[in-house]
Coordinates of C-alpha atoms in Angstrom, one line a residue:
M39 CA -9.7 0.2 19.7
K40 CA -8.1 -1.5 16.8
S41 CA -4.3 -1.9 17.1
S42 CA -2.1 -1.2 14.2
S43 CA 0.9 -3.2 15.3
R44 CA 0.9 -5.1 12.1
P45 CA 1.6 -3.6 8.7
Q46 CA -1.5 -3.2 6.5
S47 CA -1.7 -5.8 3.7
A48 CA -2.2 -4.9 0.1
T49 CA -5.5 -6.8 0.0
S50 CA -7.0 -4.9 2.8
L51 CA -6.3 -1.5 1.3
P52 CA -9.2 0.4 -0.2
R53 CA -9.6 0.7 -3.9
A54 CA -7.5 3.5 -5.6
P55 CA -9.5 6.7 -6.2
R56 CA -8.7 6.5 -9.9
D57 CA -10.0 2.9 -10.2
D58 CA -13.1 3.8 -8.2
E59 CA -13.9 6.7 -10.4
A60 CA -13.4 4.6 -13.6
R61 CA -15.8 2.0 -12.2
R62 CA -18.5 4.5 -11.2
S63 CA -18.3 6.4 -14.6
S64 CA -18.5 3.1 -16.6
R65 CA -21.6 2.1 -14.5
Y66 CA -23.1 5.5 -15.3
L67 CA -22.4 5.2 -19.0
V68 CA -23.9 1.7 -19.1
M69 CA -27.1 2.9 -17.5
M70 CA -27.4 5.9 -19.8
G71 CA -26.9 3.5 -22.8
I72 CA -29.8 1.4 -21.4
R73 CA -31.9 4.7 -21.2
I74 CA -31.1 5.5 -24.9
A75 CA -32.1 1.9 -25.9
C76 CA -35.4 2.4 -24.0
F77 CA -36.1 5.6 -25.9
I78 CA -35.3 3.9 -29.2
L79 CA -37.3 0.8 -28.5
M80 CA -40.3 2.9 -27.2
V81 CA -40.5 4.6 -30.6
V82 CA -39.6 1.7 -32.9
I83 CA -41.6 -1.2 -31.5
T84 CA -45.2 -1.2 -32.9
P85 CA -48.0 -1.7 -32.1
Y86 CA -47.8 0.4 -29.0
G87 CA -49.0 -1.3 -25.8
W88 CA -48.2 -1.6 -22.1
Y89 CA -44.4 -2.2 -22.9
T90 CA -44.3 1.3 -24.5
W91 CA -45.2 2.8 -21.1
V92 CA -42.7 0.6 -19.3
L93 CA -39.9 1.6 -21.7
G94 CA -40.9 5.3 -21.3
A95 CA -41.0 5.0 -17.5
A96 CA -37.6 3.3 -17.5
A97 CA -36.2 6.1 -19.8
I98 CA -37.5 8.7 -17.3
V99 CA -36.4 7.0 -14.1
L100 CA -33.0 5.6 -15.1
P101 CA -31.1 9.0 -15.0
Y102 CA -32.0 9.3 -11.3
F103 CA -30.6 5.8 -10.4
A104 CA -27.6 6.3 -12.7
V105 CA -26.6 9.5 -10.8
V106 CA -27.2 8.0 -7.4
L107 CA -25.2 4.9 -8.2
A108 CA -22.4 7.0 -9.8
N109 CA -22.0 9.0 -6.6
V110 CA -21.8 6.0 -4.3
S111 CA -18.2 5.2 -3.7
A112 CA -16.8 1.7 -3.0
N113 CA -15.0 3.1 0.1
V114 CA -18.1 3.2 2.3
R115 CA -16.5 1.1 5.0
R116 CA -16.5 2.9 8.3
T117 CA -13.0 3.3 9.7
D118 CA -12.5 4.1 13.4
A119 CA -9.9 6.6 14.3
E120 CA -6.9 5.0 15.9
N121 CA -5.3 6.5 19.0
P122 CA -1.7 7.5 17.9
E123 CA -0.4 7.3 21.4
R124 CA -0.9 3.5 21.4
A125 CA 1.3 3.1 18.4
L126 CA 4.2 5.2 19.8
P127 CA 6.9 3.5 21.8
A128 CA 7.2 4.4 25.4
A129 CA 9.1 7.5 26.2
P130 CA 12.6 7.0 27.6
S131 CA 12.9 7.6 31.3
V132 CA 14.2 11.0 32.2
Q133 CA 17.6 10.9 33.7
N134 CA 19.1 13.8 35.6
P135 CA 21.9 15.4 33.6
P136 CA 25.4 15.1 35.2
A137 CA 26.5 18.0 37.2
S138 CA 28.0 20.6 34.9
S139 CA 31.6 21.4 35.5
G140 CA 31.3 25.1 34.4
P141 CA 29.4 28.0 35.8
V142 CA 25.9 28.8 34.4
L143 CA 25.6 32.2 32.8
R144 CA 22.3 34.0 32.7
I145 CA 21.8 36.8 30.3
E146 CA 19.0 39.3 30.7
E147 CA 18.0 41.7 28.0
T148 CA 16.3 45.1 28.4
R149 CA 14.2 46.8 25.8
A150 CA 15.9 49.6 23.8
I151 CA 12.9 51.9 24.4
D152 CA 13.4 51.8 28.1
Q153 CA 17.1 52.8 27.7
R154 CA 16.2 55.8 25.5
S155 CA 13.6 57.0 27.9
N156 CA 16.1 56.9 30.8
E157 CA 18.7 58.8 28.7
S158 CA 16.2 61.6 27.8
D159 CA 15.2 62.1 31.4
G160 CA 18.9 62.7 32.3
H161 CA 19.0 59.7 34.6
A162 CA 21.4 57.7 32.5

């Protein structure tokens, strides 16, 4: 088990979700820009040849890779759960309370329904 006796440093913290999302969306947009460039180059470059097929295949396959890479977060490190009891200080030892100087009063309550049923029976 990993002990968390030391405070976590700022350099070991994971990337902020906002920054991670910005990085993933910019990577997606770059790949979609490359796809659009492949479509344009496929049509514009003449004479058509093997590179036309390569550009066409890239334009078809790039969206799949763009979506897969956009969904992969940078926080893929596996973190083990820490046992919270190890981080807690030891419980203070239980001491017997000093003998009380006054009497102990015990109060017992009865249900109101029981009292009404006894009164209606004439036993009250």
